[in-house]
XYZ file of C-alpha atoms in Angstrom:
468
model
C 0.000 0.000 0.000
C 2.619 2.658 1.002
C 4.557 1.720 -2.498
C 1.280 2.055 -4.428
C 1.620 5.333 -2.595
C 4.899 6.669 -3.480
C 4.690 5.446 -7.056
C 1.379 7.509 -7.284
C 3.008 10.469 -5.202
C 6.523 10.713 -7.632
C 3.890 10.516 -10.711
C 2.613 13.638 -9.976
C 4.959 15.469 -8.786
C 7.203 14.501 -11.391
C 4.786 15.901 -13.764
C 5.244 19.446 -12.761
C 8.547 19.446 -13.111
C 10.204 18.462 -9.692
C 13.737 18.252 -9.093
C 13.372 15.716 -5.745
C 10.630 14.370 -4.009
C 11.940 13.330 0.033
C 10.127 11.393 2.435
C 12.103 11.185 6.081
C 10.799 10.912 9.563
C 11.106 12.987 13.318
C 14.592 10.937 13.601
C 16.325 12.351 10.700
C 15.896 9.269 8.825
C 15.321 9.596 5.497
C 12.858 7.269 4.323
C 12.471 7.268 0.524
C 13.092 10.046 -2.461
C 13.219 10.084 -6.405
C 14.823 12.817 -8.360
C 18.369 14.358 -7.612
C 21.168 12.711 -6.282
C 20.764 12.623 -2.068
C 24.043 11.121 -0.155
C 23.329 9.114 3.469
C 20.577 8.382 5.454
C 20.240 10.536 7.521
C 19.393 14.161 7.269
C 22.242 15.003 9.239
C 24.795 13.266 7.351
C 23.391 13.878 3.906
C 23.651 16.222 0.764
C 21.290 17.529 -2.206
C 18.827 19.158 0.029
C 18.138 21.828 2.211
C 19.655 20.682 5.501
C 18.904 23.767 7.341
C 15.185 23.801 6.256
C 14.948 20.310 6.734
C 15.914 20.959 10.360
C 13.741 23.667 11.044
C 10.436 21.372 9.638
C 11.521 18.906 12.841
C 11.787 21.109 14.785
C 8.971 23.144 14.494
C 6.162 20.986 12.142
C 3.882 22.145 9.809
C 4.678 23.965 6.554
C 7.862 25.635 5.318
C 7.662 27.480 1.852
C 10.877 29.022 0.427
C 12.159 30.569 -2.561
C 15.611 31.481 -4.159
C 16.991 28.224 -1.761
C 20.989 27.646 -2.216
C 22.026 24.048 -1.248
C 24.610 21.955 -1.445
C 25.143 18.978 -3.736
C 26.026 15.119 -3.124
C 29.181 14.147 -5.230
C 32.771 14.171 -4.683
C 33.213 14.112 -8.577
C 31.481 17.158 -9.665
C 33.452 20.095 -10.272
C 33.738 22.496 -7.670
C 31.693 25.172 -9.496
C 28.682 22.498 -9.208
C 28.531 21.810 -5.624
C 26.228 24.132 -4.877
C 22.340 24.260 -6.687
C 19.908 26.967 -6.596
C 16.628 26.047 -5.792
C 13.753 28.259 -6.743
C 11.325 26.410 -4.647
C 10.839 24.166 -1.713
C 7.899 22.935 0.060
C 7.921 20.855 3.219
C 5.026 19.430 4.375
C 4.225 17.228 7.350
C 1.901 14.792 6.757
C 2.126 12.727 10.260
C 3.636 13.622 13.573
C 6.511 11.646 12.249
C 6.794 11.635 8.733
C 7.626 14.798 6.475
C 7.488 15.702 2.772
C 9.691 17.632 1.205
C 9.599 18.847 -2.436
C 11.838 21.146 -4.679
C 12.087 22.795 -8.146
C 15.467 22.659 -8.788
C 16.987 25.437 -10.793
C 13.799 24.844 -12.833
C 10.787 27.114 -12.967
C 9.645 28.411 -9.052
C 6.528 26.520 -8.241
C 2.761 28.184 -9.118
C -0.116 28.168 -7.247
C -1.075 24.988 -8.773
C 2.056 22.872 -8.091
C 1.353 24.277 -4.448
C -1.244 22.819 -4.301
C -0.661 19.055 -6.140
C 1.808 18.557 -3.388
C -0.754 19.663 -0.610
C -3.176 17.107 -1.861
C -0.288 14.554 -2.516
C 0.719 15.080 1.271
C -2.570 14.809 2.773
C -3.212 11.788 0.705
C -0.044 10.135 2.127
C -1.032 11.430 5.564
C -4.750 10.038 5.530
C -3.469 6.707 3.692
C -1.289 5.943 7.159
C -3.930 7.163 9.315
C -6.037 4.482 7.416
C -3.215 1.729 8.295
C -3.266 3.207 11.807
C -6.839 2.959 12.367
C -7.015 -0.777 11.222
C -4.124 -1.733 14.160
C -2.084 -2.939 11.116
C -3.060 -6.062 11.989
C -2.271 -6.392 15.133
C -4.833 -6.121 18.231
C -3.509 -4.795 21.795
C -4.168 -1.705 23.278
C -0.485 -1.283 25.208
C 1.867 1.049 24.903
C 3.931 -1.901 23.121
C 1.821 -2.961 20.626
C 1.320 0.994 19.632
C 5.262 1.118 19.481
C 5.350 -1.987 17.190
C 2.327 -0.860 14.643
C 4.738 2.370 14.323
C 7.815 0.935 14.040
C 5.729 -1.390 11.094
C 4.592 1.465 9.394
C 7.763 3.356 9.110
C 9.776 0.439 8.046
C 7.662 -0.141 5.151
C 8.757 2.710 3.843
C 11.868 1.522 3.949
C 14.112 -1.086 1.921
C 16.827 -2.122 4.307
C 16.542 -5.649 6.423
C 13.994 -5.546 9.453
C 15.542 -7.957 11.852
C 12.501 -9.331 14.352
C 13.287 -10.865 17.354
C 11.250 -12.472 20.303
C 10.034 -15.758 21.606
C 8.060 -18.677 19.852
C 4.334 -17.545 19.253
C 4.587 -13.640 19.219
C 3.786 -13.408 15.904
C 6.712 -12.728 14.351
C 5.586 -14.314 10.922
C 2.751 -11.868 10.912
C 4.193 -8.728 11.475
C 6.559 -9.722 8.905
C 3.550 -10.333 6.190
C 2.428 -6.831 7.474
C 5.433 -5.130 6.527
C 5.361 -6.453 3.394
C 1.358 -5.850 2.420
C 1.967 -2.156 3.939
C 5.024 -1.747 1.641
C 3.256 -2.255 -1.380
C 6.195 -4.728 -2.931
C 4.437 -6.041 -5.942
C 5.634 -9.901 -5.761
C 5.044 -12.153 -3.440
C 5.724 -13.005 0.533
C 7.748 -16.131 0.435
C 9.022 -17.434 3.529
C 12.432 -19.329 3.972
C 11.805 -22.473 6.737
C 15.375 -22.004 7.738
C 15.579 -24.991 10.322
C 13.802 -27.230 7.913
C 16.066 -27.543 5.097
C 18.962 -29.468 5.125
C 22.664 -28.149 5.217
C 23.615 -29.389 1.826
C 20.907 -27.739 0.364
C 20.730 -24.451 1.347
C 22.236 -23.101 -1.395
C 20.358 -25.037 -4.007
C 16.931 -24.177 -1.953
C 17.740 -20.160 -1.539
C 19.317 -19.152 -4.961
C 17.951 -22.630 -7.128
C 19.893 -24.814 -9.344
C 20.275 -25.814 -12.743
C 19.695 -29.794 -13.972
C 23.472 -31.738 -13.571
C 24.273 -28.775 -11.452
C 25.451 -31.932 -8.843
C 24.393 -35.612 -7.973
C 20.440 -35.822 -7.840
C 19.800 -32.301 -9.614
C 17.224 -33.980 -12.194
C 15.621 -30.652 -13.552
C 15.997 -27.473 -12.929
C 14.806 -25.864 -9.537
C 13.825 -22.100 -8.669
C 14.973 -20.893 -6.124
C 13.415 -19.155 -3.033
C 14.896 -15.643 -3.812
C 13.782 -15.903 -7.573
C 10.387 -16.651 -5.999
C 10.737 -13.604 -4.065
C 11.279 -11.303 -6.778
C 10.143 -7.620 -6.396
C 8.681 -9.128 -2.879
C 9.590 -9.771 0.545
C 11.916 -13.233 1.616
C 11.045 -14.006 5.047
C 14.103 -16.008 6.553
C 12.502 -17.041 9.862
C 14.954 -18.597 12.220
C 18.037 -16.772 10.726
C 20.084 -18.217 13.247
C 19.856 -21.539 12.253
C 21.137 -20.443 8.697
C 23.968 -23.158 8.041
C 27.830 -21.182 8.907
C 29.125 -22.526 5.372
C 26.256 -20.236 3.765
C 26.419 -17.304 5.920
C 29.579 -15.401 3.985
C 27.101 -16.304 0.999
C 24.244 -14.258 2.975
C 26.218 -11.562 3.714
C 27.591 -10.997 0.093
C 24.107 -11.550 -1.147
C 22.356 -9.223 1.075
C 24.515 -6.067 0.147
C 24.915 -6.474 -3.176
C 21.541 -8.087 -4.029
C 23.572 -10.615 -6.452
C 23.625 -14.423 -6.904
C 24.366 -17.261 -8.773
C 21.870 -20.175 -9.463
C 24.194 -23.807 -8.856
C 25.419 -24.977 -12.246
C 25.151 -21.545 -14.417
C 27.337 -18.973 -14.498
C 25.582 -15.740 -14.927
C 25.275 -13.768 -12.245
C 21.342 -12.466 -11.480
C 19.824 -9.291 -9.541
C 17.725 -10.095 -6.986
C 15.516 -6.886 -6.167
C 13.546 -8.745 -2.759
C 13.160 -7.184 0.760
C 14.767 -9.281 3.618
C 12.985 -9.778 6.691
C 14.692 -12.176 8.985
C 13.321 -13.552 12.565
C 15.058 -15.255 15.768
C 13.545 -16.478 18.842
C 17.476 -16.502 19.987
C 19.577 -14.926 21.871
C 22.021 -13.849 18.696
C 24.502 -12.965 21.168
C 25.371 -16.227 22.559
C 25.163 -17.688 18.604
C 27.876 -15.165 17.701
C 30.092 -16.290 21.042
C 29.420 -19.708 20.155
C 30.717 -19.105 16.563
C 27.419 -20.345 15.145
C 26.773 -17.243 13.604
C 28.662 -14.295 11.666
C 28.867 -10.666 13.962
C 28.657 -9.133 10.226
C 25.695 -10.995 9.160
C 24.258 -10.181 12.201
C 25.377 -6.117 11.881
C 23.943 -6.516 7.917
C 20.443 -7.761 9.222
C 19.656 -5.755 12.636
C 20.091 -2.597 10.291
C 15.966 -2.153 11.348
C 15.490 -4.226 14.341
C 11.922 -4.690 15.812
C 11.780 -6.446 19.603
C 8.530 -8.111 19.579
C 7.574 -8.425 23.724
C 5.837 -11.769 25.254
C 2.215 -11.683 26.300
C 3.492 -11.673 29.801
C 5.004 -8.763 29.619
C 1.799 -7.065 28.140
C -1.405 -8.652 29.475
C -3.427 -5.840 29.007
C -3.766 -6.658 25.508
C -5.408 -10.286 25.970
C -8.430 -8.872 26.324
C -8.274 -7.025 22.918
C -6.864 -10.684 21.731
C -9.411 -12.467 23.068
C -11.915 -10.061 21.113
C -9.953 -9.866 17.898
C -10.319 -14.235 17.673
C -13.976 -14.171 19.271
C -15.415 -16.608 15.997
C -12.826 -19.394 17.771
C -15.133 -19.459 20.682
C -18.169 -20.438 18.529
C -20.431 -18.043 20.708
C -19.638 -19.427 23.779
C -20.064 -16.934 26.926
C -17.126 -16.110 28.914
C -17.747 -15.842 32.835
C -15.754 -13.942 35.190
C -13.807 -17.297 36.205
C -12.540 -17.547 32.492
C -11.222 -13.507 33.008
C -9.247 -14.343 35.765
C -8.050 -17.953 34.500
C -6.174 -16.046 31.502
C -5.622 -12.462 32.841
C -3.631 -14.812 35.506
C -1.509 -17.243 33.236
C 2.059 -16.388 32.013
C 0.911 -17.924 28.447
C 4.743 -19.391 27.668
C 3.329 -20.335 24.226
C 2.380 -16.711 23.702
C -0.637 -15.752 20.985
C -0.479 -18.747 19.677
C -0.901 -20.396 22.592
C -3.676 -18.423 23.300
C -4.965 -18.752 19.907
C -4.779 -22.604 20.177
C -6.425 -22.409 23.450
C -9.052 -20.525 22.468
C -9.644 -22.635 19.693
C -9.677 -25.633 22.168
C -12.200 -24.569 23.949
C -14.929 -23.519 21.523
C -14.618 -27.109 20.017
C -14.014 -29.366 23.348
C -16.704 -27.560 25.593
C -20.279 -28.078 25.355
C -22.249 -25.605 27.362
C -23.388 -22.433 26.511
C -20.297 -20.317 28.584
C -16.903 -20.998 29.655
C -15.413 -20.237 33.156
C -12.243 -21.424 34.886
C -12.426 -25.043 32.841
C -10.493 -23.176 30.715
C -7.457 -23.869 32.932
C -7.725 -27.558 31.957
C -6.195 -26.551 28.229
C -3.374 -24.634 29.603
C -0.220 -25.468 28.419
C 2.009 -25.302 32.417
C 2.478 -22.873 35.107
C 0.545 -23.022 38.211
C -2.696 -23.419 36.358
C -1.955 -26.398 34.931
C -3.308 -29.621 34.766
C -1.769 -32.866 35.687
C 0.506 -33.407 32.790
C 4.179 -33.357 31.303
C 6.636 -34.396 28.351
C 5.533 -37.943 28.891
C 1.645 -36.829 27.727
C 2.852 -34.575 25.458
C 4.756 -37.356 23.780
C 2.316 -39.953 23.670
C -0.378 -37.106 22.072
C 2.473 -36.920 19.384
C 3.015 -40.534 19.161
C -0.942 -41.068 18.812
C -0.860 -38.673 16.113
C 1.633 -40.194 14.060
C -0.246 -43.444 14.444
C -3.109 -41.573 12.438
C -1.223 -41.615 9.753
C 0.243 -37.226 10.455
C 3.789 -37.351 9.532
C 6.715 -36.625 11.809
C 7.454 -32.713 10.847
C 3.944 -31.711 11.343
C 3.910 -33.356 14.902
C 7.176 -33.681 17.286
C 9.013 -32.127 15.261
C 7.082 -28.686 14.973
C 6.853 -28.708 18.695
C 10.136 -29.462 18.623
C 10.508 -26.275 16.388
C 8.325 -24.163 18.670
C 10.237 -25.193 21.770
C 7.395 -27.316 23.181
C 9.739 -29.856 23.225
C 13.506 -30.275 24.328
C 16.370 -31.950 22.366
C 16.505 -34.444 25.378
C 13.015 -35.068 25.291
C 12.660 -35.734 21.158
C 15.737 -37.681 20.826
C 13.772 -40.173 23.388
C 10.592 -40.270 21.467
C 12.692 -41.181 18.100
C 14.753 -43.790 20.590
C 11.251 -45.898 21.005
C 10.912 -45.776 16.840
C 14.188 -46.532 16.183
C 14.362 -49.543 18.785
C 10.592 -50.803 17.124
C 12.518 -50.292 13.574
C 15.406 -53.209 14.482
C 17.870 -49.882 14.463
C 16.842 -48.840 10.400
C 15.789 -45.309 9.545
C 14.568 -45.741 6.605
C 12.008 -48.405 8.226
C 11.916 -45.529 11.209
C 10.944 -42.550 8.373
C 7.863 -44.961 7.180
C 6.806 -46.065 10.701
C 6.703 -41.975 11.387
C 4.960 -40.971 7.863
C 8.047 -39.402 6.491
C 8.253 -39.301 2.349
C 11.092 -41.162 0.440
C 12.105 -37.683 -1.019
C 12.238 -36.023 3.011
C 15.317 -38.965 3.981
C 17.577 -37.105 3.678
C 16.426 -33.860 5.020
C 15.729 -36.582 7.978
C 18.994 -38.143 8.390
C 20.656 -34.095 8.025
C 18.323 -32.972 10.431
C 19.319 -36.155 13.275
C 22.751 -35.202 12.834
C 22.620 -31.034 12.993
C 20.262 -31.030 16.204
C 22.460 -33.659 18.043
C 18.913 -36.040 18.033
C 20.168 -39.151 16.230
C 18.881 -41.790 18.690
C 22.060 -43.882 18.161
C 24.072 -41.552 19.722
C-alpha cells in the first residue's frame, strides 16, 4: 500500500517538473526520495537538500515554503563550481507527527499556485493513507503502549528497503508482522518465507538461490529458487540463526549487493527482494558460540523490531481475546474464564492463546466458559496434571493416524514445546521398534522417500540421532 503510494506520489509530482521528491521521519531518517542525487541516510549526514530547512520542519512541524533556496550537492566528482544548486522552490510538508514531505524545483521554474497545491493534496493523501493503516491496528490487536510502538515501528519500516531484523520468543507473531510489513510496503511480488531450520545443510544453497539440472548428484531438472520466488517481494528467513555457517559469507555478500548465482550456471542475477529475517534466539550467545557471523548479524539488525511476550503485556489479551472471538463459537465467557487467563504467564504466547481458544470452543459443550479453561493450559501453576511424557504420547498417537513426523514432534520441537533431550527419546522408542533402520523408522513416522535425507541431516545437525 505505502509503495502504491509513493509510485502515485513521484507521478505527480514529477509531472510538474520536480527536481526531488523526500520522504524522512522525526529521527532524521530519510525514508524514501526520487529525483536528484541525495548522499546518506540521515538528514544530518546527507547532501542535495536543504539541511537547514529540513531541520527547522523537525523542529517546528507544519509547513515551510521558500524561494531562491541555495544548497549543497552530493558528489565528490562534480566540479567544484557544481557543488552548490539553486533552488527556486521548496515545500515541506508534514503529513504525520513523524513523517515529512519535502519537495523542490530545482533550478527549474519556481513553483505556481497549482504545483502548491498538487503537493498539498499529494501530502494529505499520504497522511490520511497511514492514518487508514493506523486505524485498522495494522493487523495487530492490543491496546499497550507496546503494541502501539510496534504498529509504528511497522509502518515506518515499510517505507523503507533495508533488512527488518525481528526478534522475540516462539508464538509472538513474528511471521505476521513480517507479512504486514510487506502488504503495507506495497512490494508487488510475493511473501515467500524461507523455513530455515527445515532444510537441510547441503541444500541451502540449491533451496535459496535454485539450481540448474546436472548442477550436482540428484539435480534432475531445474529448480527455482526461493529468492527468484521472491522477486520484487519480501523473503522471510525465519529462524536466521539456524542459517547453516558454510552459507552465511554467501548471505552476507548476497544481502549487500543483491547478487547471486543459481548452482550450475554462471551468470550472475539481480535479486531486487526485501529481507525480513526472525530469531527467537539470543544472537549474542550464537555469535560467542561461533554459530553465527557478527557481520551478518550487523547486515540484518540494520531495522530491528523487539517483539515483547504476552506476559510482559497482558493488558492486551483482552483485545486478543476479542480480535479471535469466531474461535469461541459463541460461547459466553464468565468472570472465572477472566481471571483464568488475565492470571496465566501464556509461555506459548498468541499462539498459545490462539490454540487455546480454539480448544475450547470445540471441546466444551455448554453455553459459557469459566475457569475449565485452565484444563487446556499449556504449564504454570494453572496447569493440569501433565508433562513431556503426555505430550509425547499425544504426538506418538498422532503419528499413528497416519500425520507425519514434521507436522507433529518435530514442529513442537521447532516451537520449543519440546527439548532436544526429550525428542531424541521419542525417536529412541521408533528406532528400537525399527530393528535400528531409519529408513524403516521414516515410514513407521509418515516421512516421504524424497524427506530422507532432510531426515537423516536434520538427526545429525540437532544432536537427536537416537544412536548416539
Amino acid at each position: 500500500m505505502i509503495e502504491s503510494i509513493k509510485t502515485r506520489l513521484w507521478d505527480k509530482l514529477k509531472e510538474k517538473e520536480v527536481s526531488l521528491a523526500m520522504l524522512y521521519g522525526r529521527d532524521g531518517r530519510i525514508l524514501w526520495h526520487r529525483g536528484r542525487d541525495v548522499s546518506g541516510k540521515t538528514v544530518q549526514d546527507a547532501e542535495g537538500f536543504s539541511k537547514t530547512y529540513v531541520l527547522k520542519s523537525i523542529e517546528g512541524g507544519g509547513v515551510v515554503e521558500k524561494e531562491d533556496v541555495f544548497i549543497a550537492l552530493s558528489g565528490r566528482d562534480l566540479p567544484v563550481s557544481a557543488h552548490t544548486l539553486r533552488v527556486k522552490s521548496l515545500i515541506i510538508q508534514q503529513v504525520d507527527p513523524e513523517l515529512f514531505l519535502y519537495v523542490d524545483s530545482g533550478n527549474r521554474e519556481s513553483f505556481d499556485s497549482t504545483d502548491r497545491e498538487v503537493v498539498r493534496v499529494v501530502g494529505e493523501l499520504l497522511g490520511e493513507t497511514i492514518r487508514s493503516i493506523k486505524g485498522k491496528g495494522a493487523g495487530i490487536a492490543g491496546g499497550s503502549a507496546a503494541m502501539a510502538r510496534l504498529r509504528e515501528q511497522m509502518l515506518r519500516y515499510s517505507l523503507e528497503e533495508e533488512p527488518v531484523l525481528l526478534m522475540g520468543e516462539t508464538g509472538v507473531g513474528k511471521n505476521h508482522v513480517a507479512q504486514n510489513i510487506h502488504e503495507f510496503s506495497g512490494r508487488k511480488g510475493a511473501f515467500v518465507v524461507v523455513h530455515t531450520p527445515t532444510i537441510p545443510e547441503n541444500l541451502f544453497e540449491s533451496e535459496l538461490f535454485g539450481h540448474r539440472r546436472g548442477a550436482f548428484t540428484g539435480a534432475a531438472q531445474d529448480k527455482k529458487g526461493l529468492v527468484e520466488e521472491a522477486e520484487s517481494g519480501t523473503l522471510f528467513m525465519d529462524e536466521i540463526a539456524e542459517v547453516p555457517v558454510a552459507f552465511q559469507a554467501k548471505l552476507l555478500q548476497f544481502l549487500d549487493t543483491r547478487k547471486y548465482r543459481v548452482l550450475g550456471d554462471t551468470r550472475e542475477r539481480t535479486a531486487d527482494v526485501r529481507i525480513i529475517a526472525a530469531t527467537n534466539q539470543d544472537v549474542d550467545d550464537a555469535i560467542k558460540a561461533k554459530r553465527f557471523r557478527e557481520d551478518l548479524f550487523f547486515r540484518l539488525n540494520v531495522l530491528p523490531i523487539r517483539i515483547p511476550p504476552l506476559r510482559e503485556r497482558k493488558e492486551d489479551i483482552r483485545d486478543l481475546i476479542q480480535a479471535q472471538a469466531e474461535r469461541l463459537r459463541g460461547k459466553r465467557l464468565e468472570g472465572a474464564f477472566w481471571e483464568a487467563v488475565l492470571n496465566y504467564d501464556w509461555p506459548g504466547n498468541v499462539r498459545e492463546l490462539i490454540n487455546v481458544l480454539t480448544r475450547a470452543g470445540i471441546e466444551f459443550d455448554g453455553p459459557a466458559i469459566g475457569s475449565e479453561i485452565r484444563t487446556l493450559f499449556r504449564h504454570g501453576c494453572d496447569q493440569r496434571e501433565s508433562g513431556p511424557a503426555d505430550v509425547l504420547d499425544t504426538h506418538r498417537r498422532r503419528i499413528g493416524q497416519g500425520e507425519s513426523f514434521w507436522d507433529t514432534a518435530w514442529r513442537a520441537f521447532m516451537e520449543r514445546e519440546l527439548n532436544r533431550a526429550e525428542l531424541k527419546a521419542f525417536l529412541g522408542k521408533y528406532y528400537a521398534e525399527s530393528d535400528q533402520n531409519l529408513k524403516r523408522m521414516c515410514e513407521t513416522l509418515n516421512i516421504a522417500n524424497e524427506d530422507y535425507p532432510r531426515f537423516v541431516s536434520a538427526l545429525h545437525r540437532y544432536g537427536i540421532h537416537p544412536k548416539k
